[in-house]
């Protein structure tokens, strides 16, 4: 779990390595639990840093990454679909005081399918072209494609909604 804490402060270390390592080392049920707790740690630390940093950090992040406003708009509409992977997402949501539980549930909802697939990938690493390995790669590709399409459509609707003039 210490590795997850370190990962939470880095954008360069891939979660895939941690997921697969747990899948390789532990029985599947324990590996999934280890990875789930690791994800909670990984999502909570930057959120907490953002929360402690306050709204000045949010303003700086909005200035540097203007598209973060689209995610804030989704939050203001009451949506939990805030799981698109953007740089500084966790810091930002903490800084704008998004309630922790909806933030965490939205993040886990977005991350769990890939975590399960990559944990299975760790299980299948030992055998080239094993059914576990092939299933994990297939699931990963499908999830990645679906996530990209879904996030693109949600954010496109949000940006288009903001750009349309108010007809009132």
PDB file of C-alpha atoms in Angstrom:
ATOM      1  CA  UNK A   1       0.000   0.000   0.000  1.00  0.00           C
ATOM      2  CA  UNK A   2       3.043   2.194   0.422  1.00  0.00           C
ATOM      3  CA  UNK A   3       3.623   1.853  -3.315  1.00  0.00           C
ATOM      4  CA  UNK A   4       0.095   3.163  -3.913  1.00  0.00           C
ATOM      5  CA  UNK A   5       0.844   6.148  -1.657  1.00  0.00           C
ATOM      6  CA  UNK A   6       3.987   6.907  -3.675  1.00  0.00           C
ATOM      7  CA  UNK A   7       2.062   6.401  -6.943  1.00  0.00           C
ATOM      8  CA  UNK A   8      -0.589   8.883  -5.806  1.00  0.00           C
ATOM      9  CA  UNK A   9       2.007  11.649  -5.965  1.00  0.00           C
ATOM     10  CA  UNK A  10       3.372  10.647  -9.379  1.00  0.00           C
ATOM     11  CA  UNK A  11       1.882  10.752 -12.846  1.00  0.00           C
ATOM     12  CA  UNK A  12       4.697   8.667 -14.310  1.00  0.00           C
ATOM     13  CA  UNK A  13       4.364   5.376 -12.423  1.00  0.00           C
ATOM     14  CA  UNK A  14       1.618   3.235 -14.013  1.00  0.00           C
ATOM     15  CA  UNK A  15      -1.045   1.632 -11.846  1.00  0.00           C
ATOM     16  CA  UNK A  16      -0.912  -1.376 -14.165  1.00  0.00           C
ATOM     17  CA  UNK A  17       2.358  -2.443 -12.535  1.00  0.00           C
ATOM     18  CA  UNK A  18       0.807  -2.412  -9.054  1.00  0.00           C
ATOM     19  CA  UNK A  19      -2.363  -4.183 -10.182  1.00  0.00           C
ATOM     20  CA  UNK A  20      -0.451  -6.901 -12.011  1.00  0.00           C
ATOM     21  CA  UNK A  21       2.063  -7.362  -9.186  1.00  0.00           C
ATOM     22  CA  UNK A  22      -0.735  -7.956  -6.684  1.00  0.00           C
ATOM     23  CA  UNK A  23      -2.358 -10.379  -9.127  1.00  0.00           C
ATOM     24  CA  UNK A  24       0.894 -12.275  -9.450  1.00  0.00           C
ATOM     25  CA  UNK A  25       1.735 -12.403  -5.721  1.00  0.00           C
ATOM     26  CA  UNK A  26      -1.653 -12.971  -4.062  1.00  0.00           C
ATOM     27  CA  UNK A  27      -4.629 -15.265  -4.648  1.00  0.00           C
ATOM     28  CA  UNK A  28      -7.214 -13.466  -6.804  1.00  0.00           C
ATOM     29  CA  UNK A  29      -9.581 -12.466  -3.977  1.00  0.00           C
ATOM     30  CA  UNK A  30      -6.726 -11.043  -1.873  1.00  0.00           C
ATOM     31  CA  UNK A  31      -5.183  -9.343  -4.900  1.00  0.00           C
ATOM     32  CA  UNK A  32      -8.472  -7.592  -5.671  1.00  0.00           C
ATOM     33  CA  UNK A  33      -8.802  -6.469  -2.035  1.00  0.00           C
ATOM     34  CA  UNK A  34      -5.193  -5.231  -1.933  1.00  0.00           C
ATOM     35  CA  UNK A  35      -5.741  -3.294  -5.157  1.00  0.00           C
ATOM     36  CA  UNK A  36      -9.065  -1.854  -3.997  1.00  0.00           C
ATOM     37  CA  UNK A  37      -7.552  -0.548  -0.757  1.00  0.00           C
ATOM     38  CA  UNK A  38      -4.587   0.680  -2.786  1.00  0.00           C
ATOM     39  CA  UNK A  39      -6.918   2.632  -5.067  1.00  0.00           C
ATOM     40  CA  UNK A  40      -8.600   4.266  -2.074  1.00  0.00           C
ATOM     41  CA  UNK A  41      -5.145   5.327  -0.860  1.00  0.00           C
ATOM     42  CA  UNK A  42      -4.096   6.452  -4.327  1.00  0.00           C
ATOM     43  CA  UNK A  43      -7.200   8.594  -4.811  1.00  0.00           C
ATOM     44  CA  UNK A  44      -7.348   9.961  -1.246  1.00  0.00           C
ATOM     45  CA  UNK A  45      -3.859  11.416  -0.822  1.00  0.00           C
ATOM     46  CA  UNK A  46      -3.947  13.962  -3.680  1.00  0.00           C
ATOM     47  CA  UNK A  47      -7.576  14.758  -2.860  1.00  0.00           C
ATOM     48  CA  UNK A  48      -6.537  15.520   0.735  1.00  0.00           C
ATOM     49  CA  UNK A  49      -3.623  17.661  -0.427  1.00  0.00           C
ATOM     50  CA  UNK A  50      -5.977  19.619  -2.672  1.00  0.00           C
ATOM     51  CA  UNK A  51      -8.490  19.970   0.132  1.00  0.00           C
ATOM     52  CA  UNK A  52      -5.826  21.332   2.483  1.00  0.00           C
ATOM     53  CA  UNK A  53      -4.420  23.642  -0.196  1.00  0.00           C
ATOM     54  CA  UNK A  54      -7.743  25.391  -0.591  1.00  0.00           C
ATOM     55  CA  UNK A  55      -9.425  27.267  -3.364  1.00  0.00           C
ATOM     56  CA  UNK A  56      -6.303  29.180  -4.423  1.00  0.00           C
ATOM     57  CA  UNK A  57      -4.947  25.905  -5.809  1.00  0.00           C
ATOM     58  CA  UNK A  58      -8.218  25.365  -7.691  1.00  0.00           C
ATOM     59  CA  UNK A  59      -7.906  28.798  -9.293  1.00  0.00           C
ATOM     60  CA  UNK A  60      -4.325  28.074 -10.366  1.00  0.00           C
ATOM     61  CA  UNK A  61      -5.320  24.695 -11.810  1.00  0.00           C
ATOM     62  CA  UNK A  62      -8.297  26.224 -13.670  1.00  0.00           C
ATOM     63  CA  UNK A  63      -5.971  28.843 -15.143  1.00  0.00           C
ATOM     64  CA  UNK A  64      -3.448  26.219 -16.261  1.00  0.00           C
ATOM     65  CA  UNK A  65      -6.073  23.637 -17.392  1.00  0.00           C
ATOM     66  CA  UNK A  66      -9.245  25.524 -18.501  1.00  0.00           C
ATOM     67  CA  UNK A  67     -11.083  22.285 -19.343  1.00  0.00           C
ATOM     68  CA  UNK A  68     -11.278  21.515 -15.611  1.00  0.00           C
ATOM     69  CA  UNK A  69     -14.253  23.897 -15.628  1.00  0.00           C
ATOM     70  CA  UNK A  70     -16.197  21.285 -17.609  1.00  0.00           C
ATOM     71  CA  UNK A  71     -15.675  18.781 -14.789  1.00  0.00           C
ATOM     72  CA  UNK A  72     -16.762  21.346 -12.235  1.00  0.00           C
ATOM     73  CA  UNK A  73     -19.898  21.931 -14.313  1.00  0.00           C
ATOM     74  CA  UNK A  74     -20.635  18.195 -14.164  1.00  0.00           C
ATOM     75  CA  UNK A  75     -20.276  18.341 -10.372  1.00  0.00           C
ATOM     76  CA  UNK A  76     -22.643  21.306 -10.152  1.00  0.00           C
ATOM     77  CA  UNK A  77     -25.227  19.259 -12.062  1.00  0.00           C
ATOM     78  CA  UNK A  78     -24.956  16.578  -9.371  1.00  0.00           C
ATOM     79  CA  UNK A  79     -23.251  13.974 -11.541  1.00  0.00           C
ATOM     80  CA  UNK A  80     -20.891  11.330 -10.156  1.00  0.00           C
ATOM     81  CA  UNK A  81     -19.370  10.872 -13.592  1.00  0.00           C
ATOM     82  CA  UNK A  82     -16.162  12.684 -12.722  1.00  0.00           C
ATOM     83  CA  UNK A  83     -13.765   9.888 -13.436  1.00  0.00           C
ATOM     84  CA  UNK A  84     -12.062  11.036 -16.609  1.00  0.00           C
ATOM     85  CA  UNK A  85      -8.344  10.850 -16.014  1.00  0.00           C
ATOM     86  CA  UNK A  86      -7.018  14.373 -16.184  1.00  0.00           C
ATOM     87  CA  UNK A  87      -3.823  15.716 -14.749  1.00  0.00           C
ATOM     88  CA  UNK A  88      -4.401  17.156 -11.271  1.00  0.00           C
ATOM     89  CA  UNK A  89      -7.963  15.796 -11.084  1.00  0.00           C
ATOM     90  CA  UNK A  90      -7.749  14.620  -7.484  1.00  0.00           C
ATOM     91  CA  UNK A  91      -5.982  17.766  -6.307  1.00  0.00           C
ATOM     92  CA  UNK A  92      -8.551  19.871  -8.095  1.00  0.00           C
ATOM     93  CA  UNK A  93     -11.589  18.098  -6.700  1.00  0.00           C
ATOM     94  CA  UNK A  94     -10.190  18.374  -3.196  1.00  0.00           C
ATOM     95  CA  UNK A  95      -9.467  22.069  -3.685  1.00  0.00           C
ATOM     96  CA  UNK A  96     -12.995  22.837  -4.929  1.00  0.00           C
ATOM     97  CA  UNK A  97     -14.385  20.929  -1.943  1.00  0.00           C
ATOM     98  CA  UNK A  98     -16.178  18.219  -3.892  1.00  0.00           C
ATOM     99  CA  UNK A  99     -17.580  15.981  -1.138  1.00  0.00           C
ATOM    100  CA  UNK A 100     -15.141  13.137  -0.498  1.00  0.00           C
ATOM    101  CA  UNK A 101     -17.524  10.169  -0.666  1.00  0.00           C
ATOM    102  CA  UNK A 102     -19.074  11.022  -4.080  1.00  0.00           C
ATOM    103  CA  UNK A 103     -15.589  11.834  -5.381  1.00  0.00           C
ATOM    104  CA  UNK A 104     -14.215   8.504  -4.153  1.00  0.00           C
ATOM    105  CA  UNK A 105     -17.182   6.467  -5.421  1.00  0.00           C
ATOM    106  CA  UNK A 106     -17.003   8.132  -8.834  1.00  0.00           C
ATOM    107  CA  UNK A 107     -13.259   7.525  -9.030  1.00  0.00           C
ATOM    108  CA  UNK A 108     -13.534   3.890  -7.972  1.00  0.00           C
ATOM    109  CA  UNK A 109     -16.383   3.302 -10.406  1.00  0.00           C
ATOM    110  CA  UNK A 110     -14.160   4.481 -13.210  1.00  0.00           C
ATOM    111  CA  UNK A 111     -11.027   2.655 -12.038  1.00  0.00           C
ATOM    112  CA  UNK A 112     -12.430  -0.717 -10.907  1.00  0.00           C
ATOM    113  CA  UNK A 113     -13.011  -2.350 -14.301  1.00  0.00           C
ATOM    114  CA  UNK A 114      -9.439  -1.719 -15.405  1.00  0.00           C
ATOM    115  CA  UNK A 115      -8.098  -2.737 -12.002  1.00  0.00           C
ATOM    116  CA  UNK A 116      -9.866  -6.098 -12.246  1.00  0.00           C
ATOM    117  CA  UNK A 117      -8.608  -6.660 -15.793  1.00  0.00           C
ATOM    118  CA  UNK A 118      -5.036  -5.743 -14.878  1.00  0.00           C
ATOM    119  CA  UNK A 119      -5.132  -7.938 -11.767  1.00  0.00           C
ATOM    120  CA  UNK A 120      -6.156 -10.830 -14.028  1.00  0.00           C
ATOM    121  CA  UNK A 121      -3.290  -9.829 -16.273  1.00  0.00           C
ATOM    122  CA  UNK A 122      -0.927 -10.351 -13.326  1.00  0.00           C
ATOM    123  CA  UNK A 123      -2.415 -13.806 -12.803  1.00  0.00           C
ATOM    124  CA  UNK A 124      -1.778 -14.713 -16.442  1.00  0.00           C
ATOM    125  CA  UNK A 125       1.763 -13.343 -16.713  1.00  0.00           C
ATOM    126  CA  UNK A 126       3.304 -16.772 -16.073  1.00  0.00           C
ATOM    127  CA  UNK A 127       1.916 -18.390 -19.195  1.00  0.00           C
ATOM    128  CA  UNK A 128       2.290 -16.885 -22.635  1.00  0.00           C
ATOM    129  CA  UNK A 129      -1.072 -16.710 -24.357  1.00  0.00           C
ATOM    130  CA  UNK A 130      -2.878 -18.142 -21.333  1.00  0.00           C
ATOM    131  CA  UNK A 131      -6.657 -17.646 -21.209  1.00  0.00           C
ATOM    132  CA  UNK A 132      -6.264 -15.246 -18.234  1.00  0.00           C
ATOM    133  CA  UNK A 133      -3.738 -13.155 -20.127  1.00  0.00           C
ATOM    134  CA  UNK A 134      -5.829 -13.007 -23.287  1.00  0.00           C
ATOM    135  CA  UNK A 135      -8.991 -12.204 -21.333  1.00  0.00           C
ATOM    136  CA  UNK A 136      -7.224  -9.443 -19.402  1.00  0.00           C
ATOM    137  CA  UNK A 137      -5.865  -7.840 -22.566  1.00  0.00           C
ATOM    138  CA  UNK A 138      -9.250  -8.056 -24.289  1.00  0.00           C
ATOM    139  CA  UNK A 139     -11.078  -6.567 -21.319  1.00  0.00           C
ATOM    140  CA  UNK A 140      -8.464  -3.814 -21.026  1.00  0.00           C
ATOM    141  CA  UNK A 141      -8.818  -2.840 -24.676  1.00  0.00           C
ATOM    142  CA  UNK A 142     -12.630  -2.798 -24.470  1.00  0.00           C
ATOM    143  CA  UNK A 143     -12.634  -0.752 -21.269  1.00  0.00           C
ATOM    144  CA  UNK A 144     -10.130   1.738 -22.650  1.00  0.00           C
ATOM    145  CA  UNK A 145     -12.133   2.226 -25.842  1.00  0.00           C
ATOM    146  CA  UNK A 146     -15.447   2.531 -24.000  1.00  0.00           C
ATOM    147  CA  UNK A 147     -13.963   4.956 -21.474  1.00  0.00           C
ATOM    148  CA  UNK A 148     -12.501   7.180 -24.153  1.00  0.00           C
ATOM    149  CA  UNK A 149     -15.772   7.313 -26.053  1.00  0.00           C
ATOM    150  CA  UNK A 150     -17.835   7.870 -22.933  1.00  0.00           C
ATOM    151  CA  UNK A 151     -15.633  10.645 -21.531  1.00  0.00           C
ATOM    152  CA  UNK A 152     -15.349  12.307 -24.908  1.00  0.00           C
ATOM    153  CA  UNK A 153     -19.139  12.352 -25.307  1.00  0.00           C
ATOM    154  CA  UNK A 154     -19.811  13.584 -21.765  1.00  0.00           C
ATOM    155  CA  UNK A 155     -17.217  16.339 -21.938  1.00  0.00           C
ATOM    156  CA  UNK A 156     -18.240  17.308 -25.483  1.00  0.00           C
ATOM    157  CA  UNK A 157     -21.854  17.750 -24.336  1.00  0.00           C
ATOM    158  CA  UNK A 158     -20.688  19.800 -21.351  1.00  0.00           C
ATOM    159  CA  UNK A 159     -18.452  22.045 -23.449  1.00  0.00           C
ATOM    160  CA  UNK A 160     -21.140  22.468 -26.129  1.00  0.00           C
ATOM    161  CA  UNK A 161     -23.690  23.297 -23.438  1.00  0.00           C
ATOM    162  CA  UNK A 162     -21.420  26.015 -22.049  1.00  0.00           C
ATOM    163  CA  UNK A 163     -20.688  27.496 -25.495  1.00  0.00           C
ATOM    164  CA  UNK A 164     -24.344  27.841 -26.549  1.00  0.00           C
ATOM    165  CA  UNK A 165     -25.844  31.269 -25.864  1.00  0.00           C
ATOM    166  CA  UNK A 166     -28.473  31.533 -23.182  1.00  0.00           C
ATOM    167  CA  UNK A 167     -31.852  31.682 -24.913  1.00  0.00           C
ATOM    168  CA  UNK A 168     -33.721  33.232 -21.943  1.00  0.00           C
TER     169      UNK A 168
END
